[in-house]
Each structure stands twice: as structure tokens, then as C-alpha cells.
Coordinates of C-alpha atoms in Angstrom, one line a residue:
X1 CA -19.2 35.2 -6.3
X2 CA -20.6 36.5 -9.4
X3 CA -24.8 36.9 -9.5
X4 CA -24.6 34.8 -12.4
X5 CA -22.7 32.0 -11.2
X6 CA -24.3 28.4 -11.8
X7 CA -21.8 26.6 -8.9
X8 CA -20.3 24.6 -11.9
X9 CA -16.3 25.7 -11.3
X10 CA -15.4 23.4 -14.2
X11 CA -17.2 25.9 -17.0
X12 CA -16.4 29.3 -15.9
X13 CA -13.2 30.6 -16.1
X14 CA -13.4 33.5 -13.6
X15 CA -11.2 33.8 -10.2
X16 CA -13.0 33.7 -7.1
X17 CA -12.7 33.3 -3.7
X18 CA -15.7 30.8 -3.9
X19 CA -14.0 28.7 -6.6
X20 CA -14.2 25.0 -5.9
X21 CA -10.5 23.6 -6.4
X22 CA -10.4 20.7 -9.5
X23 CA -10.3 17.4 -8.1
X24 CA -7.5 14.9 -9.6
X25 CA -9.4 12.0 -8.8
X26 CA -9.2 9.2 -11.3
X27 CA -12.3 7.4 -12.1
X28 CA -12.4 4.0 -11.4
X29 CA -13.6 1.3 -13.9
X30 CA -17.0 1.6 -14.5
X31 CA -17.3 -2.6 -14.2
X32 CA -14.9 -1.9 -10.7
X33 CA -16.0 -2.2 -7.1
X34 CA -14.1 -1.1 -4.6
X35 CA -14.8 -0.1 -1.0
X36 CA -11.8 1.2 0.8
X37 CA -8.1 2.1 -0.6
X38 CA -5.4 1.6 1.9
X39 CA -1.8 2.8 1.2
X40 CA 0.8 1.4 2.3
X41 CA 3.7 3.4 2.7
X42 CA 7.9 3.8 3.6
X43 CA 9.7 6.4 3.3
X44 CA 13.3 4.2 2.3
X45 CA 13.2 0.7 0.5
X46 CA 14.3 -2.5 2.4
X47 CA 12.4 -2.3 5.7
X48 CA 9.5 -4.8 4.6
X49 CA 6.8 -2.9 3.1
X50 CA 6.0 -5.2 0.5
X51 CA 5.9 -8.3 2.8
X52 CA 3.5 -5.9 4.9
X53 CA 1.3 -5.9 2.2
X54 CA 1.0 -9.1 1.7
X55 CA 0.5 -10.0 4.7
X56 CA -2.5 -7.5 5.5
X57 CA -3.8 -8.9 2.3
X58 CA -3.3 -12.4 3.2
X59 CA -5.4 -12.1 6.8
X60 CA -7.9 -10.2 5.6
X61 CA -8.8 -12.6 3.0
X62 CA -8.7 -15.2 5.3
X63 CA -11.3 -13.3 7.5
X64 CA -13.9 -13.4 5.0
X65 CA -13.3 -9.8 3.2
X66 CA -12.7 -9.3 -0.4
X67 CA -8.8 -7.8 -0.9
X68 CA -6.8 -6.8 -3.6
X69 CA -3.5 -5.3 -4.2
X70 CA -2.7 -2.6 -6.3
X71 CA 1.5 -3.2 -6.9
X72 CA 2.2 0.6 -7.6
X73 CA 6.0 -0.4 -7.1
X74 CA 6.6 -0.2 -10.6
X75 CA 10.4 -0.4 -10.6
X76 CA 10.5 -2.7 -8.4
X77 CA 7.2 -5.1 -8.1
X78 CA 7.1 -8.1 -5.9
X79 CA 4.1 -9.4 -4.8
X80 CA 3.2 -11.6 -7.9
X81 CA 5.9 -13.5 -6.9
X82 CA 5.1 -13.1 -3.2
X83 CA 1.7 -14.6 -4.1
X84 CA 2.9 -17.0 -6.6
X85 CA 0.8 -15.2 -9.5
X86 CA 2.5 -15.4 -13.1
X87 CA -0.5 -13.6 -14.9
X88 CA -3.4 -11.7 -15.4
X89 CA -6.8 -13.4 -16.1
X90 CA -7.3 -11.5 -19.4
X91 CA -8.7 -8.4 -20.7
X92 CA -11.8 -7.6 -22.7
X93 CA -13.5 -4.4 -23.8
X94 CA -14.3 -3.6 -20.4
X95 CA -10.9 -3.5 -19.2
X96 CA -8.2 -5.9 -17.6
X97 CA -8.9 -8.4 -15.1
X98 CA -6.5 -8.4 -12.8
X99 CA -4.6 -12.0 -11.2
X100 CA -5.9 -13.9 -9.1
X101 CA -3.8 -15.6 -5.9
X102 CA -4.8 -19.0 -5.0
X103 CA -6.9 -17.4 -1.8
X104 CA -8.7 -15.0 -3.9
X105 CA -7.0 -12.4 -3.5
X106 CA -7.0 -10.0 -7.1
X107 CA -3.4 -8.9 -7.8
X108 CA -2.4 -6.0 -10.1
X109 CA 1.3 -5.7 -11.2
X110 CA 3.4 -4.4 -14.1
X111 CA 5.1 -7.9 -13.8
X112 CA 1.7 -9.4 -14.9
X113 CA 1.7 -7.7 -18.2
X114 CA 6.1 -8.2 -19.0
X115 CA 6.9 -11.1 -21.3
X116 CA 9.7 -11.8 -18.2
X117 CA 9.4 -10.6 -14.4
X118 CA 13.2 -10.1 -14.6
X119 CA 13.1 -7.7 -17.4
X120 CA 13.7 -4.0 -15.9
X121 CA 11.1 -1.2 -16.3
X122 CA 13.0 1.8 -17.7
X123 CA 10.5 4.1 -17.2
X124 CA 10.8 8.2 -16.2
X125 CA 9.0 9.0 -13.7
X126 CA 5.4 10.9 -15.5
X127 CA 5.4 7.2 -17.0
X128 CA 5.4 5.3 -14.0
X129 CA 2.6 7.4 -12.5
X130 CA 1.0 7.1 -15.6
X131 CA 0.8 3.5 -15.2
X132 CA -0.2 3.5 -11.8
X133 CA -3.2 5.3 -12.4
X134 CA -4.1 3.1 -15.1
X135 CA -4.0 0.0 -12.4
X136 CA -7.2 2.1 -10.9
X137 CA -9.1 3.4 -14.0
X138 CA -8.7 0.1 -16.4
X139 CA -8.6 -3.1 -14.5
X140 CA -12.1 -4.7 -12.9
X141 CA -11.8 -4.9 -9.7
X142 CA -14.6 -6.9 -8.0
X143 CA -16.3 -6.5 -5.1
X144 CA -12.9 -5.4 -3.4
X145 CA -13.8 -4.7 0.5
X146 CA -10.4 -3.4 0.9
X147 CA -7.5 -2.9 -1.8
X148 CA -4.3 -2.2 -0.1
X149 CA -1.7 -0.3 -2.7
X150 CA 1.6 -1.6 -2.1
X151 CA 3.7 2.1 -2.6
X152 CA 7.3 2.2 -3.8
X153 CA 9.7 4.3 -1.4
X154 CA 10.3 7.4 -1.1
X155 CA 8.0 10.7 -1.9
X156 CA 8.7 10.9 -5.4
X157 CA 5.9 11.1 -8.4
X158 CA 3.7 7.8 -7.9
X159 CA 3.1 8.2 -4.1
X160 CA 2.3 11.8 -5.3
X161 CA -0.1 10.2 -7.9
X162 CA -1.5 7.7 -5.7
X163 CA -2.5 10.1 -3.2
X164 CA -3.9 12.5 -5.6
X165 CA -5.5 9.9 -8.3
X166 CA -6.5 7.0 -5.7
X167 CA -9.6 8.0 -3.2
X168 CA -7.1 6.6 0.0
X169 CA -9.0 6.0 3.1
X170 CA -6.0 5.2 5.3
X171 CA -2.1 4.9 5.0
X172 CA 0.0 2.4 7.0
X173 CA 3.7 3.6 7.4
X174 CA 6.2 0.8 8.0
X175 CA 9.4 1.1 9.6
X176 CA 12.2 -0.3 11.1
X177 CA 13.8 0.1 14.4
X178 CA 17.4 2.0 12.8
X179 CA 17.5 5.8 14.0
X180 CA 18.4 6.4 10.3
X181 CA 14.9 5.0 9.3
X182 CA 13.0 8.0 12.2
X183 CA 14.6 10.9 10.4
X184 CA 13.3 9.0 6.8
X185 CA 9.5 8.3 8.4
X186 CA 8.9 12.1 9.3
X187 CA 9.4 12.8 5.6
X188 CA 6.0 10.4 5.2
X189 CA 4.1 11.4 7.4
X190 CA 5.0 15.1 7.0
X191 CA 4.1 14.5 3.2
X192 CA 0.6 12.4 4.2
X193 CA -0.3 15.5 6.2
X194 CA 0.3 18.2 3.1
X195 CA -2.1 15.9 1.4
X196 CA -4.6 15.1 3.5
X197 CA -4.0 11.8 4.3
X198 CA -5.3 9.8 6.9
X199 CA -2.4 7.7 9.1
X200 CA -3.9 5.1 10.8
X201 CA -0.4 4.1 12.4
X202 CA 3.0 2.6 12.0
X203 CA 3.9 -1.7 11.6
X204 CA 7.3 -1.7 12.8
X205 CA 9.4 -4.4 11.3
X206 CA 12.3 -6.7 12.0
X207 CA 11.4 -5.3 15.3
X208 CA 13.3 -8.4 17.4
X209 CA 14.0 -11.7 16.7
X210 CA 12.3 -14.5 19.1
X211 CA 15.1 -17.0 20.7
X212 CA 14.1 -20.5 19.9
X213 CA 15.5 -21.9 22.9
X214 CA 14.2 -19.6 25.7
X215 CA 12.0 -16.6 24.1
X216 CA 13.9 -14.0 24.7
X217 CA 13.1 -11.1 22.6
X218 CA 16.6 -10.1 20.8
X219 CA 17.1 -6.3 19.6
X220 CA 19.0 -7.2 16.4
X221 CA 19.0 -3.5 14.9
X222 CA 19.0 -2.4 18.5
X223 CA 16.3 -0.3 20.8
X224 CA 14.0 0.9 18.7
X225 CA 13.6 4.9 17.8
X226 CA 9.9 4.4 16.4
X227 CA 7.9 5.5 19.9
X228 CA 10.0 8.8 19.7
X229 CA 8.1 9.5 16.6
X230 CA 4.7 8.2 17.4
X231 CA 4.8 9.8 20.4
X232 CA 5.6 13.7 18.2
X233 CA 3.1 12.8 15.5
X234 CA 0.5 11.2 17.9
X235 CA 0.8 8.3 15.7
X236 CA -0.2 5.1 17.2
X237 CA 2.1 1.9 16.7
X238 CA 0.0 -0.5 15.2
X239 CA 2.1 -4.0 15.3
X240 CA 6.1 -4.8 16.0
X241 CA 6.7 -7.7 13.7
X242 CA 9.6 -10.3 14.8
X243 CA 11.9 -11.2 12.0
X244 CA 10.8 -14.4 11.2
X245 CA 12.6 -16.8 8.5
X246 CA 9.3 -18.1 7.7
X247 CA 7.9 -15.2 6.3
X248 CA 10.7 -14.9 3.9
X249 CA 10.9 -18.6 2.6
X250 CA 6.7 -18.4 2.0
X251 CA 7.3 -15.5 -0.2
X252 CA 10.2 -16.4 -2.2
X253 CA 7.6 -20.1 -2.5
X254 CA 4.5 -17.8 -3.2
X255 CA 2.9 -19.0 -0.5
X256 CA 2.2 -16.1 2.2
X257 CA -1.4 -16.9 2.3
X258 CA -0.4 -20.1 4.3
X259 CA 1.4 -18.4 7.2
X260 CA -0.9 -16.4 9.9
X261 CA 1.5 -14.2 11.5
X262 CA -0.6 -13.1 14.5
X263 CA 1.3 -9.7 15.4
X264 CA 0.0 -8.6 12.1
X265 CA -3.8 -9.0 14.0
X266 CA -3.5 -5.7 16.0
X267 CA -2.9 -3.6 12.7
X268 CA -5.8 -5.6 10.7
X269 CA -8.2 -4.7 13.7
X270 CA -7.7 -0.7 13.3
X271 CA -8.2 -1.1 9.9
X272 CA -11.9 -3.0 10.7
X273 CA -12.2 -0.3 12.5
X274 CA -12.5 2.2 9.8

């Protein structure tokens, strides 16, 4: 360290071994509020994440804490629809303010700002990060208690940007019981660990199916690969959600907020827990 060194890394140009590395943190609105940021995360589409989300989101809010959702599945949004919200509740000189669900809950998507959901984002890939972070640094977010960011698949550029540009407290990794999808969730957590990312566990979905007639728990995608890698990463399992035809007809209806799905509760209690 040189003797005339003030401690401010971000005016002096000079190589040291006491340099301070540059954070990438995006600031949030300066009208925002928001407590804790939890990702969550899988590392192939089609095993539920976005129904995860929701319905984290959903039982939260229904236990009395403010909760948002940051859709930073650009390509690919769904929880507008999920949540049966067709738009954003303007914007002013302070920024946007984001949807809101009919339970309160404050939804951000790139679906709320297209003149039609079912027009497709051709975006490259600096863009879509680009527009992620923007989610965080121009829309007003109130009073959120917990905002969980709904990733899209993969380790690609906006997960990178997320966990870079978004201060993340926690990541939830879902999963489904396939040996395929084991190989796919070491590539997650391998990449939370190389940034610094907290895992507070896994939600395994379509875990079984429940018989109707006599309860027996039915291994549709057969045994289930997922305590193998708990068990290497010291990863606890959170939840095992049942496929459910329920969940699926509320969120095609925008309603998820009306169904409590009570395996979800073990994976909303670790993140209390924070």
C-alpha cells in the first residue's frame, strides 16, 4: 500500500495487493424498499421453477410479508399470467411501478411492458441482462420483505447478471427426480459457489403423484436421484412437491394465490429463518 493512499480504490489507478475489488452491484431505486432477494434457480427449463415461484410468493403473502417477484425470465416470462396480471400500474419520474396481483403481491415482467404477451423477445443476450437489471434499478418497489427473482435456466448471462447486479441473500435450486436433471443441478450449484452464493436448499418437483383412491405415493419419473446430490454438496432438501393438477389449472386461471399447497411450508420456514 502506497503511504499516500486515501483507501478510495475507485480514484487511484495503481496495482496493489490491498486493492479493494469494484463491486457490480446495481443500485436499487432510490423510492425502492426491499429487504431480502431470493433467487430462484434451475439449471434446465421444464421442471417447475416458475410455479415454484409463485408459489413461495403466494404463501408468503398470505403469511403477512410483503413479496414481489422479479420475472428475470425474459425469453420466456410466465408469472403475469400465473398471477393473472396484464399490466403495470404506471410510471412517473421516479421510475415504474411494478403490477400488482390481486393478493398484493408486486409483479415485474417484460410481458407487462409488450403490446401482446405472445409477442417473442428477440433479444441477444447483453440485452436481456440489460433488462434485468433495469427490473432492480428503475421500478419502485415497496416495502418488499422478500422479492424472490424468478431465473431463466441455465448459467448463461442473466443468472450471471443477477448474481452479480442483485444483492441475493439466498438461492433455491429446483429439480426434478430424472438422473438427467442431477448431472444439470451440479452445474448450479457449482456456479452459485464461484459466486458466492448462498444455497439455502433444493424443492424437488413432480416428486410423486398422490393416488386418489388409496394414497399411495406413485414414483412417476421413478426414484429420485436428488439425495445423491444433497448428500455431496451438503445441500439440504427443502420440500418434495407431488404433481398436482391443481397447481396447473390455478395458473393457467391466474389464480395461484388461492391454492395453499402445504409441502411448499417446509421450504418457506428456512427462508423465515434467514
Amino acid at each position: 500500500m502506497s503511504e499516500s493512499c486515501n483507501g478510495n480504490c475507485s480514484s487511484c489507478k495503481e496495482s496493489c495487493s490491498d486493492r479493494k475489488p469494484e463491486s457490480l452491484l446495481a443500485e436499487l431505486n432510490p423510492k425502492a424498499n426491499v429487504k431480502k432477494v431470493i433467487a430462484v434457480v434451475s439449471g434446465k427449463g421444464g421442471v417447475g421453477k416458475s410455479t415454484v415461484t409463485s408459489l413461495l410468493a403466494a404463501t408468503m403473502q398470505r403469511k403477512g410479508h410483503n413479496t414481489a417477484i422479479l420475472d428475470a425470465d425474459i425469453t420466456g416470462p410466465s408469472i403475469p399470467k400465473t398471477f393473472g396480471v396484464q399490466s403495470c400500474e404506471g410510471a412517473d419520474e421516479d421510475g415504474l411501478h411494478p403490477g400488482l396481483s390481486k393478493g398484493g403481491i408486486q409483479v415485474m415482467s417484460i410481458n407487462l411492458l409488450l403490446d401482446n404477451e405472445t409477442e417473442p423477445v428477440l433479444w441477444r443476450g447483453p440485452i436481456l441482462a440489460g433488462a434485468v437489471k433495469q427490473f432492480w434499478t428503475d421500478v419502485i418497489w415497496k416495502d418488499v420483505d422478500y422479492m424472490f427473482v424468478d431465473m431463466p435456466p441455465g448459467t448463461g448471462d442473466v443468472p450471471l447478471t443477477v448474481y452479480q447486479s442483485l444483492p441475493i441473500d439466498g438461492l433455491i435450486i429446483v429439480t426434478s427426480p430424472q438422473d438427467l436433471v442431477s448431472m444439470i443441478v451440479s452445474k448450479a450449484v457449482k456456479m452459485a459457489n464461484m459466486m458466492n452464493i448462498p444455497i439455502l436448499g433444493f424443492v424437488e418437483n413432480y416428486s410423486y403423484l398422490r393416488c386418489p383412491d388409496c394414497g399411495k405415493k406413485i414414483e412417476v419419473f421413478g426414484k429420485s436421484h436428488l439425495d445423491f446430490i444433497a448428500t455431496k454438496y451438503n445441500i439440504p432438501i427443502l420440500a418434495r412437491l407431488p404433481i398436482n393438477s391443481n397447481v396447473a389449472e390455478m395458473c393457467d386461471d391466474g389464480e395461484i394465490e388461492s391454492l395453499e399447497v402445504e409441502e411448499i411450508n417446509p421450504a418457506i420456514e428456512a427462508i423465515e429463518k434467514m
